[in-house]
mmCIF file of C-alpha atoms in Angstrom:
data_model
loop_
_atom_site.group_PDB
_atom_site.id
_atom_site.type_symbol
_atom_site.label_atom_id
_atom_site.label_comp_id
_atom_site.label_asym_id
_atom_site.label_seq_id
_atom_site.Cartn_x
_atom_site.Cartn_y
_atom_site.Cartn_z
ATOM 1 C CA MET A 1036 -89.821 -10.570 63.389
ATOM 2 C CA PRO A 1037 -87.471 -9.206 66.047
ATOM 3 C CA PRO A 1038 -87.840 -10.741 69.518
ATOM 4 C CA VAL A 1039 -88.327 -7.292 71.053
ATOM 5 C CA VAL A 1040 -91.488 -6.787 68.957
ATOM 6 C CA LEU A 1041 -92.742 -10.253 69.933
ATOM 7 C CA ALA A 1042 -92.131 -9.498 73.596
ATOM 8 C CA LEU A 1043 -94.028 -6.170 73.328
ATOM 9 C CA ARG A 1044 -96.971 -7.876 71.683
ATOM 10 C CA ARG A 1045 -97.356 -10.158 74.695
ATOM 11 C CA PHE A 1046 -98.138 -7.140 76.897
ATOM 12 C CA PRO A 1047 -101.791 -6.416 77.631
ATOM 13 C CA ASN A 1048 -103.411 -3.918 75.273
ATOM 14 C CA PRO A 1049 -106.372 -2.344 77.054
ATOM 15 C CA ARG A 1050 -108.281 0.651 75.765
ATOM 16 C CA LEU A 1051 -108.834 3.114 78.594
ATOM 17 C CA THR A 1052 -111.007 6.175 78.531
ATOM 18 C CA GLY A 1053 -109.524 9.562 79.382
ATOM 19 C CA ILE A 1054 -110.675 9.292 83.016
ATOM 20 C CA GLY A 1055 -109.540 5.670 83.193
ATOM 21 C CA ALA A 1056 -106.083 6.553 81.914
ATOM 22 C CA GLY A 1057 -105.791 9.383 84.424
ATOM 23 C CA LEU A 1058 -106.852 7.128 87.308
ATOM 24 C CA PHE A 1059 -104.438 4.450 86.180
ATOM 25 C CA ALA A 1060 -101.540 6.877 86.086
ATOM 26 C CA CYS A 1061 -102.372 8.493 89.425
ATOM 27 C CA LEU A 1062 -102.849 5.203 91.312
ATOM 28 C CA THR A 1063 -99.761 3.646 89.768
ATOM 29 C CA MET A 1064 -97.534 6.608 90.595
ATOM 30 C CA PHE A 1065 -98.882 6.799 94.152
ATOM 31 C CA VAL A 1066 -98.187 3.084 94.759
ATOM 32 C CA LEU A 1067 -94.733 3.349 93.211
ATOM 33 C CA ALA A 1068 -93.955 6.406 95.352
ATOM 34 C CA CYS A 1069 -94.945 4.540 98.495
ATOM 35 C CA LEU A 1070 -92.716 1.607 97.500
ATOM 36 C CA ASP A 1071 -89.919 4.070 96.741
ATOM 37 C CA ARG A 1072 -90.294 5.572 100.195
ATOM 38 C CA LEU A 1073 -90.218 2.152 101.900
ATOM 39 C CA LEU A 1074 -87.451 0.471 99.857
ATOM 40 C CA PHE A 1075 -85.238 3.292 98.535
ATOM 41 C CA ASP A 1076 -85.660 6.023 101.156
ATOM 42 C CA SER A 1077 -87.644 8.389 98.856
ATOM 43 C CA SER A 1078 -85.110 8.322 96.054
ATOM 44 C CA GLU A 1079 -85.787 11.009 93.456
ATOM 45 C CA LEU A 1080 -83.933 9.090 90.754
ATOM 46 C CA VAL A 1081 -86.009 5.927 91.253
ATOM 47 C CA TYR A 1082 -89.246 7.885 91.204
ATOM 48 C CA GLY A 1083 -88.257 9.722 88.033
ATOM 49 C CA LEU A 1084 -87.176 6.539 86.253
ATOM 50 C CA LEU A 1085 -90.449 4.845 87.178
ATOM 51 C CA PHE A 1086 -92.430 7.837 85.967
ATOM 52 C CA LEU A 1087 -91.191 7.547 82.406
ATOM 53 C CA PRO A 1088 -92.608 4.069 81.603
ATOM 54 C CA VAL A 1089 -95.886 4.926 83.365
ATOM 55 C CA SER A 1090 -96.213 7.941 81.097
ATOM 56 C CA ALA A 1091 -95.543 5.796 78.038
ATOM 57 C CA PHE A 1092 -98.072 3.135 79.026
ATOM 58 C CA THR A 1093 -100.695 5.765 79.771
ATOM 59 C CA ALA A 1094 -100.332 7.193 76.225
ATOM 60 C CA VAL A 1095 -100.308 3.741 74.647
ATOM 61 C CA TRP A 1096 -103.349 2.345 76.511
ATOM 62 C CA VAL A 1097 -105.686 5.331 76.185
ATOM 63 C CA ARG A 1098 -108.300 4.839 73.499
ATOM 64 C CA PRO A 1099 -107.993 6.771 70.202
ATOM 65 C CA ALA A 1100 -110.932 9.067 71.012
ATOM 66 C CA ASP A 1101 -109.172 10.347 74.161
ATOM 67 C CA LEU A 1102 -105.606 10.679 72.982
ATOM 68 C CA VAL A 1103 -105.530 14.370 73.908
ATOM 69 C CA THR A 1104 -105.996 13.485 77.590
ATOM 70 C CA ALA A 1105 -102.712 11.536 77.885
ATOM 71 C CA PRO A 1106 -100.357 14.559 78.097
ATOM 72 C CA ILE A 1107 -102.786 16.133 80.601
ATOM 73 C CA SER A 1108 -103.183 13.119 82.862
ATOM 74 C CA VAL A 1109 -99.451 12.449 83.199
ATOM 75 C CA PRO A 1110 -98.457 15.678 85.054
ATOM 76 C CA ILE A 1111 -101.396 15.254 87.422
ATOM 77 C CA ALA A 1112 -100.268 11.712 88.164
ATOM 78 C CA PHE A 1113 -96.722 12.970 88.819
ATOM 79 C CA ALA A 1114 -98.037 15.479 91.356
ATOM 80 C CA VAL A 1115 -100.196 12.868 93.062
ATOM 81 C CA GLY A 1116 -97.364 10.378 93.267
ATOM 82 C CA VAL A 1117 -94.721 12.807 94.501
ATOM 83 C CA PHE A 1118 -96.672 13.578 97.672
ATOM 84 C CA PRO A 1119 -95.436 10.544 99.711
ATOM 85 C CA ILE A 1120 -91.781 11.361 98.942
ATOM 86 C CA SER A 1121 -92.024 15.193 99.205
ATOM 87 C CA GLY A 1122 -90.644 15.186 102.757
ATOM 88 C CA GLY A 1123 -92.709 18.088 104.064
ATOM 89 C CA THR A 1124 -92.901 19.067 107.732
ATOM 90 C CA GLU A 1125 -95.847 18.687 110.054
ATOM 91 C CA GLY A 1126 -99.013 20.580 109.238
ATOM 92 C CA PHE A 1127 -100.857 21.400 106.023
ATOM 93 C CA GLY A 1128 -98.612 24.345 105.198
ATOM 94 C CA GLY A 1129 -95.433 22.320 105.612
ATOM 95 C CA GLN A 1130 -96.790 19.472 103.463
ATOM 96 C CA LEU A 1131 -97.841 21.943 100.779
ATOM 97 C CA MET A 1132 -94.443 23.621 100.696
ATOM 98 C CA GLY A 1133 -92.762 20.242 100.523
ATOM 99 C CA LEU A 1134 -94.971 19.263 97.598
ATOM 100 C CA VAL A 1135 -94.206 22.520 95.718
ATOM 101 C CA THR A 1136 -90.463 22.074 96.381
ATOM 102 C CA ALA A 1137 -90.529 18.488 95.189
ATOM 103 C CA LEU A 1138 -92.313 19.467 91.971
ATOM 104 C CA ALA A 1139 -89.729 22.162 91.361
ATOM 105 C CA VAL A 1140 -86.819 19.798 92.013
ATOM 106 C CA HIS A 1141 -88.285 17.002 89.843
ATOM 107 C CA ALA A 1142 -89.300 19.317 86.994
ATOM 108 C CA GLY A 1143 -86.909 17.546 84.587
ATOM 109 C CA TRP A 1144 -88.581 14.174 85.101
ATOM 110 C CA LEU A 1145 -91.993 15.845 84.853
ATOM 111 C CA TYR A 1146 -91.190 17.448 81.486
ATOM 112 C CA GLY A 1147 -89.581 14.245 80.207
ATOM 113 C CA GLY A 1148 -92.604 12.074 81.021
ATOM 114 C CA THR A 1149 -95.014 14.637 79.622
ATOM 115 C CA LEU A 1150 -92.938 14.854 76.434
ATOM 116 C CA ILE A 1151 -92.979 11.064 76.050
ATOM 117 C CA ALA A 1152 -96.758 10.918 76.498
ATOM 118 C CA GLY A 1153 -97.261 13.767 74.024
ATOM 119 C CA LEU A 1154 -95.049 12.210 71.388
ATOM 120 C CA ILE A 1155 -96.729 8.815 71.645
ATOM 121 C CA ALA A 1156 -100.179 10.361 71.499
ATOM 122 C CA SER A 1157 -99.172 12.469 68.479
ATOM 123 C CA VAL A 1158 -97.776 9.459 66.605
ATOM 124 C CA ARG A 1159 -100.908 7.431 67.318
ATOM 125 C CA LYS A 1160 -103.104 10.291 66.136
ATOM 126 C CA VAL A 1161 -101.153 10.698 62.879
ATOM 127 C CA ARG A 1162 -101.303 6.942 62.194
ATOM 128 C CA LEU A 1163 -105.033 6.929 62.886
ATOM 129 C CA MET A 1164 -105.656 9.820 60.479
ATOM 130 C CA ARG A 1165 -103.528 8.184 57.794
ATOM 131 C CA ALA A 1166 -105.340 4.861 58.136
ATOM 132 C CA ARG A 1167 -108.695 6.606 57.930
ATOM 133 C CA ARG A 1168 -107.627 8.529 54.822
ATOM 134 C CA GLN A 1169 -106.397 5.371 53.162
ATOM 135 C CA TYR A 1170 -109.716 3.649 53.904
ATOM 136 C CA VAL A 1171 -111.677 6.504 52.331
ATOM 137 C CA LEU A 1172 -109.460 6.470 49.245
ATOM 138 C CA ALA A 1173 -109.866 2.703 48.917
ATOM 139 C CA GLN A 1174 -113.655 3.062 49.134
ATOM 140 C CA GLU A 1175 -113.634 5.800 46.461
ATOM 141 C CA ARG A 1176 -111.489 3.713 44.123
ATOM 142 C CA ASN A 1177 -113.775 0.682 44.437
ATOM 143 C CA PRO A 1178 -116.792 1.222 42.106
ATOM 144 C CA ALA A 1179 -118.781 -1.713 43.534
ATOM 145 C CA ALA A 1180 -118.522 -0.409 47.093
ATOM 146 C CA ARG A 1181 -119.442 3.109 45.909
ATOM 147 C CA GLU A 1182 -122.544 1.878 44.069
ATOM 148 C CA GLN A 1183 -123.533 -0.255 47.034
ATOM 149 C CA ARG A 1184 -123.167 2.756 49.311
ATOM 150 C CA GLY A 1185 -125.292 4.862 46.975
ATOM 151 C CA ALA A 1186 -128.014 2.209 46.686
ATOM 152 C CA GLY A 1187 -128.169 1.672 50.402
ATOM 153 C CA GLY A 1188 -126.537 -1.751 50.424
ATOM 154 C CA PRO A 1189 -127.664 -5.172 49.201
ATOM 155 C CA GLY A 1190 -130.968 -6.625 50.276
ATOM 156 C CA ARG A 1191 -132.645 -3.250 50.819
ATOM 157 C CA SER A 1192 -136.357 -3.551 51.442
ATOM 158 C CA PRO A 1193 -138.911 -1.616 49.316
ATOM 159 C CA ARG A 1194 -139.940 0.413 52.385
ATOM 160 C CA ALA A 1195 -136.329 1.407 53.011
ATOM 161 C CA ALA A 1196 -135.907 2.276 49.370
ATOM 162 C CA ALA A 1197 -139.076 4.457 49.481
ATOM 163 C CA ALA A 1198 -137.766 6.131 52.621
ATOM 164 C CA GLY A 1199 -134.502 6.934 50.907
ATOM 165 C CA ARG A 1200 -136.183 8.767 48.028
ATOM 166 C CA PRO A 1201 -136.562 12.544 48.147
ATOM 167 C CA ALA A 1202 -139.904 13.906 49.267
ATOM 168 C CA GLY A 1203 -142.479 14.322 46.439
ATOM 169 C CA SER A 1204 -140.658 12.021 43.969
ATOM 170 C CA ALA A 1205 -142.593 9.227 42.386
ATOM 171 C CA PRO A 1206 -141.329 5.632 42.548
ATOM 172 C CA GLN A 1207 -139.366 4.631 39.508
ATOM 173 C CA SER A 1208 -141.025 2.060 37.268
ATOM 174 C CA PRO A 1209 -138.997 -0.719 35.755
ATOM 175 C CA ALA A 1210 -137.552 0.012 32.339
ATOM 176 C CA VAL A 1211 -139.541 -1.449 29.377
ATOM 177 C CA SER A 1212 -137.948 -2.069 26.033
ATOM 178 C CA PRO A 1213 -139.638 -0.663 22.835
ATOM 179 C CA ALA A 1214 -140.197 -4.163 21.468
ATOM 180 C CA SER A 1215 -142.050 -5.244 24.598
ATOM 181 C CA ALA A 1216 -144.176 -2.093 24.512
ATOM 182 C CA ALA A 1217 -145.131 -2.675 20.890
ATOM 183 C CA ALA A 1218 -146.027 -6.322 21.575
ATOM 184 C CA ALA A 1219 -148.238 -5.355 24.475
ATOM 185 C CA LYS A 1220 -149.985 -2.734 22.383
ATOM 186 C CA ALA A 1221 -150.658 -5.290 19.641
ATOM 187 C CA VAL A 1222 -152.117 -7.757 22.155
ATOM 188 C CA ARG A 1223 -154.452 -5.093 23.555
ATOM 189 C CA ALA A 1224 -155.562 -4.109 20.065
ATOM 190 C CA GLY A 1225 -156.197 -7.738 19.103
ATOM 191 C CA ALA A 1226 -158.257 -8.354 22.257
ATOM 192 C CA GLY A 1227 -160.480 -5.350 21.506
ATOM 193 C CA ALA A 1228 -161.151 -6.164 17.803
ATOM 194 C CA PRO A 1229 -163.772 -8.969 18.305
ATOM 195 C CA ALA A 1230 -165.753 -6.797 20.717
ATOM 196 C CA ALA A 1231 -165.863 -3.984 18.112
ATOM 197 C CA ARG A 1232 -167.135 -6.381 15.445
ATOM 198 C CA ARG A 1233 -169.862 -7.705 17.753
ATOM 199 C CA THR A 1234 -171.169 -4.214 18.396
ATOM 200 C CA GLN A 1235 -171.398 -3.469 14.640
ATOM 201 C CA ARG A 1236 -173.375 -6.692 13.839
ATOM 202 C CA PRO A 1237 -177.206 -6.019 13.477
#
């Protein structure tokens, strides 16, 4: 196995919800933007380069049920993180204009990170659908598993079996072979013969 794959497997592999993935991306980008402002004098290149791996990790760590939220959370995180390095003037209006200008200037990084998150989420979704389809096909090809699914599984209680029958249907009696039925009939006839003879005796 290549060493790159081994190194990637050592990374943590959490499963975040859609809200958790969005909070992770927003907080991470805000902290990285603050560090960029302190260490690199609000460098746009550093912020953009840091945004790409954060987008990838957000799409990788979100759980399969919330894959659609990854491409949505990433642009929001970019907007939250770009605020410390926007360089707006004093006042709310100046800060807002600086934020809009920074988003327009960094649109390339924004589209790139969103594209990475969308591609990773799409690949994960396709792999999940393919694995689920293979599992269904394997279950259909296995007669024992299909019969077990139809019978309700091994060790089913009589009450559960009765609950699984359609309404108004009678419980099925065990199958009796013709030879056993004939033997039982002969035994009943033999048991009743002495009583008939006793009633005929004067």
